[in-house]
Amino acid sequence: MVEFKLFGIGILSWIVFLPIVGMIVVLLIPKSLTKSVKYVALMFPFIQMILCVVLWMNYDKFLPGVNTLEGFQFIEKFTWINVQALLWDGSVHIDYFLGLDGISMPMILLTSLISFVGALASFSVKKNEKGYYAMYLLLVTGMMGVFCALDFFLFFVFWEVMLLPMYFLIGIWGGKRREYAAIKFFLYTLFGSVFILVAMLALYFSSKDPATGLHTFNMLTLMDPQAIQSDSLLGGIGTNFRYLAFVALFIGFAIKVPIFPFHTWLPDAHVEAPTAISVILAGVLLKMGAYGILRISYPMFPDAAIYFIYPMAILGMINIIYGALCAMAQTDFKKLIAYSSISHMGYVILGIASTTTIGMNGAILQMFNHGTITAVLFLMVGVLYDRAHTRGLDDFGGLANKMPKYFGVTIIGFFAALGLPGLSAFISEAFVFLGGFQNETIRVITIISTLGIVLNAAYILWTTQRVFFGKLPERWGSITDINGRELLSVVPLIIIIIILGVYPAPILDLMSSSVNHLVSFVTEASGIVVGQ
Amino acid sequence: MQQQILNSLSNFLPEATIVITLIACLVLDLILKRKSVSVSILAITGLIVSFYFVTQQTGLKESLFCDMIVIDPYSLFFKYLFIVSTIFVIIFAESSKEIKKSVHTNEHVTLILALTLGAFLMASSINLLMMYLSLETVSIASYILAGYTKNVKRSSEASMKYVIYGAASSGIMLYAMSMLYGFTGSMNIFEISSFLAQTDSSNPVVIVSIIMVTAGFGYKISSVPFHFWTPDVYEGAPIPITTFLAVTSSAAGFAVMIRFFNITFLESFQLGLNGSWQIIGSIKWTEIIAVLSVASMVIGNFVAIWQTSLKRLLAYSSIAHSGYLMLGLVVANQMGLAAMLIYLFAYMFMNLGAFYVVIMISNKLNTDEIESMQGLAYRSPFVCAAMGIFMFSLSGIPATVGFIGKFYIFAALINSDMIWLAIIAMLNSVVSLFFYVKVLKVMYLKKPLDDAESKISYSFGYNLVLILLAVPTILFGLYFAPILKFAESSVAMFGIN
């Protein structure tokens, strides 16, 4: 395998830690050059994006990854903490272990794209720019780290570190109720982390690396049933402790997705966050929960995963329908999109629950697509809010004629969110439904979930009507159309949405061999074959 | 016997150095007759010399002065901790306006050294009488220090409360010790242990004396329900002294408490599998400690939420932290002990840092009310950024040393299948985040008050001390192998194989 190194440091480390370098640079910019802060800050996600494109060009789509070390690419593995046992069984070994496979690769691409778009959308921030961009770049590092980490401890550190900048970004640069929203987000996620931490420690003490005979945080080893000691807490198959550990992990990840009933932080956080941060939240952060389920819960607890298919699918269904119904009831544009996010993440959960190749492919594709589509929608709300200083849906009307370019871009985003054939979300949602239908256990639930499509169409068309059609209220007589910079931040996303709608292969190819491997691994390891 | 005492002296150099420094400081103070930084410098020099002598004792496992005190890796760990924290506290006192304004000249330095000497002896005594004497040395020095600014009413009140509470607690403890002595016929905790292991230890005398001794130690480490003095004393005492009590004095309390419980109630002095101790079966002291620990966490954290004074908030948070620390004792094995040592190490840096920020802020604002710190982040960004690090570390967010401490405690609990206790502790740290972040919320999320003048700047010295505390907080959070090694090599106690 070709090694990708720059100045002796692996490319993944560059991608993960470049924003930290950016943060330091931004903080060192003298006061007299405050105006240049945003351009300097933009440079780092841009370089990061270029590096991600390099990764993409060199990615071998046939390698499966998941639980095989040789299936991972761009691996970087160094000993981070190594304390030898002295008097008793107290040795600790933690690795700095990064690598990519078909599950993380699409997420890396998405993160770099959304980070760049978000940095571009941040140009409207006027208050304390230095602090803003420093926090923003720290956030990007956290996100990238979560998707690259293959050591559970490292994963957890990145997972938590991300919370700090998010708290400040919502709390300082947010809207009226920002303090409430920020602390709610923080406490909710930290509450979830508690359960992840418990499960992580239980896994650690239940495992022994066959090679070294020590407990391990290495995710790949933890996925190996041989490495889990049969006489330990999590030993055996289908024991109560394994189910409990799975549920603990699931709660931790569900809060991030968010899955009903842990979703209440999301509308608050979205509404109060500044535009760029809403974009990041919806575009990347929500995916982390689902990613965690795919990367950690499923391969480490295949027996429990199969056992809990049914409740998971029900939660997915509730998310789809409940989210859509809530969205329909909103009068605030941003809140509407927040609830539509909940609805769309329901498809991801349904796809994951199906445990079929096609459903899982659909789920990951939906994660990617939802990232791009909601980013467009949040950016568009931001554009409107910057001009009108209100987000009330009923305050608008007839904007289609007044802002034609804006209308054009937004309507593509809307139609994509609605699942119109030819746009990206259609394919992923169809895959999810196909997968769900294939799995007999959750077939009925899948059929009920399709109702979500109708509800989806209803609130989106209704919103279109309320904002763009009808009579233009007089006070918006002087409203201006979308400008060049705003267009620049959104057009790449629109192009991706259209291309993936017509030809989803570029992303699907990345993931399919990993997904195949994951599904067969999970079904085999649990001893149950699904879909037959 | 004479010979043994003479031999012991050569291993008593760290303590002797502190005594000599103490006297030298006293004399220098008398000569100068005014406030002077030179007394502090002399004290710090003495402490550094003492530090050197401590390093000379690395690896020793010996008993001194006819089994009164011991030198073992465990006590050395605490000695390092005491020296480092004392040096910082002397620096704090030098930079605090409260201490400078007081009517005294430099007496606080001598008192601080006296307390450190007591703490040294607490960490190393294996004899009940020695334990009590060293505890009193620490207590008496801290009563005086708490009331150091005697023209401030609250400070005198704090001192008074502290004396009454302390006298009662140590009286109870002394009574318990006399019962243990009467029952077992020995003051030496090893002999007590052997006696208890051989006789029927479910005797009520033993149970009662355990509870009463716990009261004495519990007061020193401010564990619930012996914590009532803590908020008032911490609030009333000058901030450097509060810091000293919260860090050094409570660490000393832990040092003696761990040794007492671990050795007195051991079945045998051989370590079991996985480094566990064989505890005398019928004496359920770990359960008592578990209950106290949960109570301390819950009460400390939930009451802290409502505090408006930063000092008082940190007082309640330190009650909660003693709760986390005691969890390590509940586990009753070497891993739990190592976790406690790691936690104490982490706690020292982050708590010193948090209190130093309080000193810096109240030097300028003349108050430690959280409300008055509105928008402070825009007036002194560096101090508030450091405060952010300390607060996140205290609440146990990763990439700070506080996380490592908590992580180890939780790991030790889960390794011993005490999952529920671990979950309670973790949920408590979620609660604690709420009030730690509240401080940051006021600093960062609120606009500065209208009448507040713009920037507040500090001299280089202040910022340097802050950096010296903030950098280890982050650095050891990222690369914690050194503390793990240090703590794991320090769990070796005299007499336990």
Coordinates of N, CA and C in Angstrom, one line a residue, chain A residues 333 384 388 393 395-408 464-473 476-477 479-481:
Chain A
F333 N -39.1 28.9 10.4 CA -38.5 28.2 9.3 C -37.4 27.3 9.8
L384 N -32.1 34.2 4.2 CA -33.3 34.9 4.4 C -33.3 35.7 5.7
A388 N -34.1 39.6 6.4 CA -35.4 40.0 6.9 C -35.4 40.0 8.4
L393 N -42.6 31.7 9.1 CA -43.0 31.3 7.8 C -44.2 32.2 7.3
D395 N -44.7 35.2 7.8 CA -44.3 36.6 7.5 C -44.0 36.8 6.1
F396 N -43.8 35.7 5.4 CA -43.4 35.8 4.0 C -44.5 35.5 3.0
G397 N -44.1 35.5 1.8 CA -45.1 35.2 0.7 C -44.6 35.9 -0.6
G398 N -44.8 35.2 -1.7 CA -44.5 35.8 -3.0 C -43.0 36.1 -3.2
L399 N -42.1 35.4 -2.5 CA -40.7 35.7 -2.7 C -40.2 35.2 -4.0
A400 N -40.9 34.3 -4.6 CA -40.4 33.6 -5.8 C -40.1 34.7 -6.9
N401 N -40.9 35.7 -7.0 CA -40.7 36.7 -8.0 C -39.7 37.7 -7.6
K402 N -39.7 38.0 -6.3 CA -38.8 39.0 -5.8 C -37.3 38.5 -5.8
M403 N -37.1 37.2 -5.4 CA -35.8 36.6 -5.3 C -35.7 35.4 -6.2
P404 N -35.6 35.5 -7.5 CA -35.7 34.3 -8.3 C -34.5 33.4 -8.1
K405 N -33.3 33.9 -8.0 CA -32.2 33.0 -7.9 C -32.3 32.2 -6.5
Y406 N -32.7 32.9 -5.5 CA -32.8 32.3 -4.2 C -33.9 31.2 -4.3
F407 N -35.0 31.6 -4.9 CA -36.1 30.6 -5.1 C -35.6 29.3 -5.8
G408 N -34.8 29.6 -6.9 CA -34.3 28.4 -7.7 C -33.5 27.5 -6.8
T464 N -43.3 25.8 0.9 CA -43.0 26.5 -0.4 C -44.1 27.5 -0.7
Q465 N -45.3 27.0 -0.5 CA -46.4 27.9 -0.8 C -46.4 29.1 0.1
R466 N -46.2 28.9 1.4 CA -46.3 30.0 2.3 C -45.2 31.0 2.1
V467 N -44.0 30.6 1.7 CA -42.9 31.5 1.6 C -42.8 32.1 0.2
F468 N -42.9 31.3 -0.8 CA -42.6 31.8 -2.1 C -43.8 32.2 -3.0
F469 N -44.9 31.6 -2.7 CA -46.1 32.0 -3.6 C -47.0 33.0 -2.9
G470 N -48.0 33.4 -3.5 CA -49.0 34.3 -3.0 C -48.5 35.7 -3.1
K471 N -49.0 36.6 -2.3 CA -48.7 38.0 -2.5 C -47.5 38.4 -1.6
L472 N -46.6 39.2 -2.1 CA -45.5 39.7 -1.4 C -45.9 40.8 -0.4
P473 N -45.7 40.6 0.9 CA -46.0 41.6 1.9 C -45.2 42.9 1.5
W476 N -41.4 43.7 2.5 CA -40.2 43.1 1.9 C -40.0 43.6 0.5
G477 N -40.5 44.8 0.2 CA -40.4 45.4 -1.1 C -39.0 45.6 -1.5
I479 N -36.3 43.8 -0.5 CA -35.4 42.7 -0.2 C -34.6 42.3 -1.4
T480 N -33.3 42.0 -1.1 CA -32.4 41.7 -2.3 C -32.2 40.2 -2.5
D481 N -31.8 39.9 -3.7 CA -31.7 38.5 -4.0 C -30.3 38.0 -3.4

